[in-house]
Amino acid sequence: MNTPFASSMKSSSHSIACMTALLAASSIACELEADEVREQDLFAPDLDPDEREPHPVVEKLGPDAPQIEDAFGAQEPCAEGALCEGIALEDFAARNLVNGGKKTRGSNSQLIIPRNILLADVNNDGVSEFIQYASNKLFVSKTDYEKTGVAHLYMPRPIKRVITGDFGGSHYDQTCVITEDNAFACFAASPDHKDLWWWFTQGSFVGDNEDSIVGDFDGDGRDDILVYPKAGGAYRMYSVKGSFGFDPTPTWIPGNLAGAAPAGLRVRAGDFNGDGRDDVLVINSWRQVVVYASAWDGTNNTFWWAWTSVGNFVGTNEEATIARIDNDAVDDLVLRDTSTGATRFRKVEYGNGTPPAIAVTTGQIDVSANTKLFWGALRGPLSETGAAYRDDAMVYNLSSNMFHRADARWDGAQLTYWWRTPSRRRTTTAAGRRSRPSPGSFSSAGSPMSSAHPISTASTPT
């Protein structure tokens, strides 16, 4: 095995400072007084988010991260367009991602969180982490209140795009980075799951004007990348079938999906029939939901048209995301009006042209105006109804640039969502005073991400 990627997260105050500086406008000092005891996080559905105090603004803990760090250890980087291998992933047997217990879903370039943020299980702990990138830097942190640092890497060139998915069939997400020279470099968790190690590099097969939708479309236990030209055109699909490297997916044809390739489509992936293969859901210019089931036709993996909803089913301002809302192993459709915050949960079923509603309340999900809703596996294992399947909610407020997290829970009578309380801890203000944040709407980033922050605005995704 070749020398592994050496730019891993160091367990030092400097690395934590770099992580914090990227994810927040101002870092938060997390040191406890000698006589202070940290309390456990509590779920508190009876707390009023409107009673919160402003989060204290404090100075950074340390200097900015260096601009250059060797992303490939002692190895020479690949020649332009070449395919080069780093570490080898652990051996795997082909297995269904969903039924095998994988909790997160692959990325979709149409659903990137503002400020170049993604959610993915990078370190194989079964819980989603934040990934954020800017310029040539990529930082990974936990989705807890403290945004605990997990890993980082610095690429030789500025990053244009990040794509995540379980491309190696290892039941956690690998992180692939496209840089401005069109190198496509993929990284995986180290054996102790504490670092990111280089997996392989090749030339990019995703154009700047193309979307990338990740899912296990052929049911082999590895995620694939479906490429959709934004201006319209033929779909393409790529997979890792050997130990490393993407190639056009063998024995695959677009089937009925070939007729759904005009410009401006919203394309989503999810397992809508519970067969362990990801299907494709498209929202067209008539605001219809059109579903294509992934299938094996005896010769090729392909997509078959399943059904089309009535026209104007999706609202003018509604954004569509895919999540598991109720207690089953089937993905659902979530429609959220980004201007008002109104949210609808729907089964991906025909329902005579109107996909049926799901009898799950939004609970304490933030339904404020001017917000976006995203999903991940945020809470870890629980022994309660719905814990095995349901996704947790992460709302991004476009006005305050804050996250508001609500976990999928069972209140003893029904499935719902509970706002996640921060740890009871004190922080140090810029003036040196000790301040204790009051319970309120929980920001997983710890504090607002300022548009004035030089790192947060250094790069815009293509």
Coordinates of N, CA and C in Angstrom, one line a residue, residues 101-225:
G101 N -27.4 -0.8 6.8 CA -27.3 0.1 7.9 C -26.7 1.5 7.7
K102 N -26.4 1.8 6.4 CA -25.8 3.1 6.1 C -26.9 4.2 6.4
K103 N -26.5 5.3 7.1 CA -27.5 6.2 7.5 C -27.6 7.5 6.7
T104 N -26.5 7.9 6.0 CA -26.4 9.1 5.3 C -26.6 8.8 3.8
R105 N -27.0 9.8 3.0 CA -27.2 9.7 1.6 C -26.1 10.5 0.9
G106 N -25.8 10.2 -0.4 CA -24.8 10.9 -1.1 C -25.2 12.4 -1.4
S107 N -24.2 13.1 -1.9 CA -24.5 14.5 -2.2 C -25.3 14.7 -3.4
N108 N -25.8 15.9 -3.6 CA -26.5 16.4 -4.8 C -26.1 17.8 -5.0
S109 N -25.5 18.1 -6.1 CA -25.0 19.5 -6.3 C -26.1 20.5 -6.5
Q110 N -27.3 20.1 -6.6 CA -28.5 21.0 -6.6 C -28.9 21.3 -5.2
L111 N -28.4 20.7 -4.2 CA -28.9 20.9 -2.8 C -27.7 21.2 -1.9
I112 N -26.7 22.0 -2.3 CA -25.6 22.3 -1.5 C -26.1 23.4 -0.5
I113 N -25.8 23.2 0.8 CA -26.1 24.2 1.8 C -25.3 25.5 1.5
P114 N -25.9 26.7 1.7 CA -25.2 27.9 1.5 C -23.8 27.9 2.1
R115 N -22.9 28.6 1.6 CA -21.5 28.8 2.0 C -20.7 27.5 1.9
N116 N -21.0 26.8 0.8 CA -20.3 25.6 0.4 C -20.2 24.5 1.5
I117 N -21.3 24.2 2.1 CA -21.4 23.3 3.2 C -22.2 22.0 2.7
L118 N -21.7 20.8 3.2 CA -22.4 19.6 2.9 C -22.5 18.8 4.2
L119 N -23.4 17.8 4.2 CA -23.6 16.9 5.4 C -23.2 15.5 4.9
A120 N -22.3 14.8 5.6 CA -21.9 13.5 5.2 C -21.3 12.8 6.4
D121 N -21.3 11.5 6.4 CA -20.7 10.7 7.4 C -19.2 10.4 7.0
V122 N -18.3 11.3 7.3 CA -16.9 11.2 6.8 C -16.1 10.2 7.6
N123 N -16.3 10.1 8.9 CA -15.4 9.3 9.8 C -16.0 8.0 10.3
N124 N -17.1 7.5 9.6 CA -17.6 6.2 9.8 C -18.1 6.0 11.3
D125 N -18.7 7.1 11.8 CA -19.3 6.9 13.2 C -20.9 6.8 13.1
G126 N -21.4 6.7 11.9 CA -22.9 6.6 11.7 C -23.6 7.9 11.9
V127 N -22.9 9.0 12.0 CA -23.5 10.3 12.2 C -23.0 11.3 11.2
S128 N -23.8 12.2 10.7 CA -23.4 13.2 9.7 C -22.4 14.2 10.3
E129 N -21.4 14.6 9.5 CA -20.6 15.7 9.9 C -20.8 16.9 8.9
F130 N -20.4 18.1 9.3 CA -20.3 19.2 8.4 C -19.0 19.1 7.6
I131 N -19.2 19.3 6.3 CA -18.0 19.6 5.4 C -18.2 21.0 4.9
Q132 N -17.1 21.8 5.0 CA -17.1 23.1 4.3 C -15.8 23.4 3.6
Y133 N -15.9 24.0 2.4 CA -14.7 24.2 1.7 C -14.7 25.7 1.2
A134 N -13.5 26.2 1.0 CA -13.3 27.5 0.5 C -11.8 27.6 0.0
S135 N -11.6 28.2 -1.1 CA -10.3 28.3 -1.7 C -9.7 26.9 -1.8
N136 N -8.5 26.6 -1.3 CA -8.0 25.2 -1.4 C -8.2 24.4 -0.1
K137 N -9.1 24.9 0.8 CA -9.2 24.3 2.1 C -10.5 23.5 2.3
L138 N -10.5 22.4 3.0 CA -11.7 21.6 3.3 C -11.6 21.2 4.8
F139 N -12.6 21.6 5.5 CA -12.7 21.3 7.0 C -13.9 20.4 7.3
V140 N -13.7 19.5 8.2 CA -14.8 18.6 8.6 C -15.0 18.8 10.1
S141 N -16.2 19.0 10.5 CA -16.5 19.1 12.0 C -17.8 18.4 12.3
K142 N -18.0 18.1 13.6 CA -19.2 17.4 14.0 C -20.4 18.4 14.0
T143 N -21.6 17.8 14.0 CA -22.8 18.6 13.9 C -23.3 18.9 15.3
D144 N -22.4 18.9 16.3 CA -22.8 19.2 17.7 C -22.7 20.7 17.9
Y145 N -23.1 21.2 19.1 CA -23.0 22.6 19.4 C -21.6 23.2 19.3
E146 N -20.6 22.3 19.7 CA -19.3 22.8 19.8 C -18.6 22.7 18.5
K147 N -19.2 22.2 17.4 CA -18.7 21.9 16.1 C -17.3 21.4 16.2
T148 N -17.1 20.3 17.0 CA -15.8 19.7 17.2 C -15.1 19.3 16.0
G149 N -13.8 19.7 15.9 CA -13.0 19.4 14.7 C -12.8 17.9 14.5
V150 N -13.0 17.5 13.2 CA -12.8 16.0 12.9 C -11.5 15.9 12.0
A151 N -11.5 16.6 10.9 CA -10.4 16.4 10.0 C -10.3 17.6 9.1
H152 N -9.2 17.8 8.4 CA -9.1 18.8 7.4 C -8.1 18.4 6.3
L153 N -8.2 19.0 5.2 CA -7.1 18.9 4.2 C -7.0 20.1 3.3
Y154 N -5.8 20.4 2.8 CA -5.5 21.5 2.0 C -5.1 21.0 0.6
M155 N -5.8 21.3 -0.4 CA -5.4 20.9 -1.7 C -4.4 21.8 -2.4
P156 N -3.6 21.3 -3.4 CA -2.7 22.1 -4.1 C -3.3 23.3 -4.9
R157 N -4.6 23.1 -5.3 CA -5.3 24.1 -6.1 C -6.6 24.4 -5.4
P158 N -7.2 25.6 -5.7 CA -8.5 25.9 -5.2 C -9.6 24.8 -5.6
I159 N -10.5 24.6 -4.7 CA -11.6 23.6 -4.9 C -12.8 24.2 -5.6
K160 N -13.2 23.5 -6.6 CA -14.4 23.9 -7.3 C -15.7 23.2 -6.8
R161 N -15.6 22.0 -6.4 CA -16.7 21.2 -6.0 C -16.3 20.1 -5.1
V162 N -17.2 19.7 -4.2 CA -17.0 18.5 -3.4 C -18.2 17.5 -3.6
I163 N -17.9 16.3 -3.8 CA -18.9 15.2 -4.0 C -18.7 14.2 -3.0
T164 N -19.7 13.8 -2.3 CA -19.6 12.7 -1.2 C -20.6 11.6 -1.5
G165 N -20.1 10.4 -1.1 CA -20.9 9.2 -1.3 C -20.1 8.0 -0.8
D166 N -20.8 6.9 -0.7 CA -20.1 5.6 -0.3 C -19.7 4.9 -1.6
F167 N -18.7 5.4 -2.2 CA -18.3 4.9 -3.5 C -17.5 3.6 -3.4
G168 N -17.0 3.3 -2.2 CA -16.2 2.1 -2.0 C -17.0 1.0 -1.3
G169 N -18.3 1.2 -1.0 CA -19.1 0.2 -0.4 C -18.7 -0.1 1.1
S170 N -18.1 0.9 1.8 CA -17.6 0.7 3.1 C -18.6 1.2 4.2
H171 N -19.8 1.6 3.8 CA -20.8 2.1 4.7 C -20.5 3.4 5.4
Y172 N -19.7 4.2 4.8 CA -19.5 5.6 5.2 C -19.2 6.4 4.0
D173 N -19.2 7.7 4.0 CA -19.0 8.5 2.9 C -17.5 8.8 2.6
Q174 N -17.1 8.6 1.4 CA -15.8 9.1 0.9 C -16.0 10.6 0.4
T175 N -14.9 11.3 0.4 CA -15.0 12.7 0.0 C -14.2 12.9 -1.3
C176 N -14.8 13.4 -2.3 CA -14.1 13.6 -3.6 C -14.1 15.1 -3.9
V177 N -12.9 15.6 -4.3 CA -12.7 17.0 -4.5 C -12.3 17.3 -5.9
I178 N -13.0 18.2 -6.6 CA -12.6 18.7 -7.9 C -12.0 20.0 -7.8
T179 N -10.7 20.1 -8.2 CA -10.0 21.4 -8.1 C -10.0 22.1 -9.5
E180 N -9.5 23.4 -9.4 CA -9.6 24.2 -10.6 C -8.9 23.7 -11.8
D181 N -7.9 22.8 -11.6 CA -7.2 22.2 -12.8 C -7.9 20.9 -13.2
N182 N -9.2 20.7 -12.7 CA -10.0 19.5 -13.1 C -9.5 18.2 -12.7
A183 N -8.7 18.2 -11.6 CA -8.3 17.0 -11.0 C -9.4 16.5 -10.1
F184 N -9.7 15.2 -10.0 CA -10.8 14.6 -9.3 C -10.1 13.7 -8.2
A185 N -9.9 14.2 -7.0 CA -9.2 13.5 -6.0 C -10.1 13.0 -4.9
C186 N -10.1 11.8 -4.5 CA -11.0 11.2 -3.5 C -10.2 10.8 -2.3
F187 N -10.8 11.0 -1.1 CA -10.2 10.8 0.2 C -11.2 9.9 1.0
A188 N -10.6 9.1 1.9 CA -11.4 8.2 2.7 C -10.8 8.3 4.2
A189 N -11.6 7.8 5.1 CA -11.2 7.8 6.5 C -10.0 6.9 6.7
S190 N -9.1 7.3 7.5 CA -8.0 6.4 7.9 C -8.5 5.2 8.7
P191 N -7.6 4.2 8.9 CA -8.1 3.0 9.6 C -8.6 3.3 11.0
D192 N -8.1 4.4 11.7 CA -8.6 4.7 13.0 C -9.8 5.8 12.9
H193 N -10.1 6.1 11.7 CA -11.3 7.0 11.4 C -11.1 8.4 12.0
K194 N -9.8 8.8 12.2 CA -9.6 10.1 12.7 C -9.0 11.1 11.7
D195 N -8.6 10.6 10.5 CA -7.9 11.4 9.5 C -8.6 11.1 8.2
L196 N -8.3 12.0 7.2 CA -8.6 11.8 5.8 C -7.4 11.4 5.0
W197 N -7.4 10.2 4.4 CA -6.2 9.7 3.6 C -6.6 9.7 2.2
W198 N -5.6 10.0 1.3 CA -5.8 10.0 -0.1 C -6.1 8.6 -0.6
W199 N -7.2 8.5 -1.4 CA -7.6 7.2 -2.0 C -7.1 7.1 -3.4
F200 N -7.5 8.1 -4.3 CA -7.0 8.1 -5.7 C -7.3 9.4 -6.3
T201 N -6.7 9.7 -7.4 CA -6.9 10.9 -8.2 C -7.0 10.5 -9.7
Q202 N -7.9 11.2 -10.4 CA -8.1 11.0 -11.8 C -8.5 12.4 -12.4
G203 N -8.7 12.4 -13.7 CA -9.2 13.6 -14.3 C -10.7 13.7 -14.1
S204 N -11.3 14.9 -13.9 CA -12.7 15.0 -13.6 C -13.6 14.7 -14.8
F205 N -14.7 14.0 -14.6 CA -15.7 13.7 -15.6 C -16.9 14.5 -15.4
V206 N -16.9 15.4 -14.5 CA -18.1 16.3 -14.2 C -17.8 17.7 -14.7
G207 N -18.5 18.3 -15.6 CA -18.2 19.6 -16.1 C -18.7 20.7 -15.2
D208 N -18.2 21.9 -15.3 CA -18.6 23.0 -14.4 C -20.1 23.3 -14.6
N209 N -20.7 23.0 -15.8 CA -22.1 23.3 -16.1 C -23.0 22.0 -15.9
E210 N -22.5 21.1 -15.2 CA -23.2 19.8 -15.0 C -23.5 19.6 -13.5
D211 N -24.7 19.0 -13.2 CA -25.0 18.6 -11.8 C -24.6 17.1 -11.6
S212 N -24.3 16.8 -10.3 CA -23.9 15.5 -9.9 C -24.8 15.0 -8.8
I213 N -25.5 13.9 -9.1 CA -26.5 13.4 -8.2 C -26.0 12.0 -7.8
V214 N -25.8 11.8 -6.5 CA -25.2 10.5 -6.0 C -26.3 9.6 -5.4
G215 N -26.1 8.3 -5.8 CA -27.0 7.3 -5.2 C -26.6 5.9 -5.7
D216 N -27.0 4.9 -5.1 CA -26.7 3.5 -5.5 C -27.8 3.1 -6.5
F217 N -27.6 3.4 -7.7 CA -28.6 3.2 -8.8 C -28.6 1.8 -9.4
D218 N -27.5 1.0 -9.1 CA -27.5 -0.3 -9.7 C -27.5 -1.4 -8.6
G219 N -27.7 -1.0 -7.3 CA -27.9 -1.9 -6.2 C -26.7 -2.8 -5.9
D220 N -25.5 -2.3 -6.2 CA -24.3 -3.2 -5.9 C -23.7 -2.9 -4.6
G221 N -24.3 -2.0 -3.8 CA -23.7 -1.6 -2.5 C -22.7 -0.5 -2.5
R222 N -22.5 0.1 -3.7 CA -21.6 1.3 -3.9 C -22.4 2.4 -4.5
D223 N -22.2 3.6 -4.0 CA -22.9 4.8 -4.7 C -22.3 5.0 -6.1
D224 N -23.1 5.5 -6.9 CA -22.8 5.9 -8.3 C -23.0 7.4 -8.4
I225 N -22.5 8.0 -9.5 CA -22.7 9.5 -9.7 C -23.4 9.6 -11.0

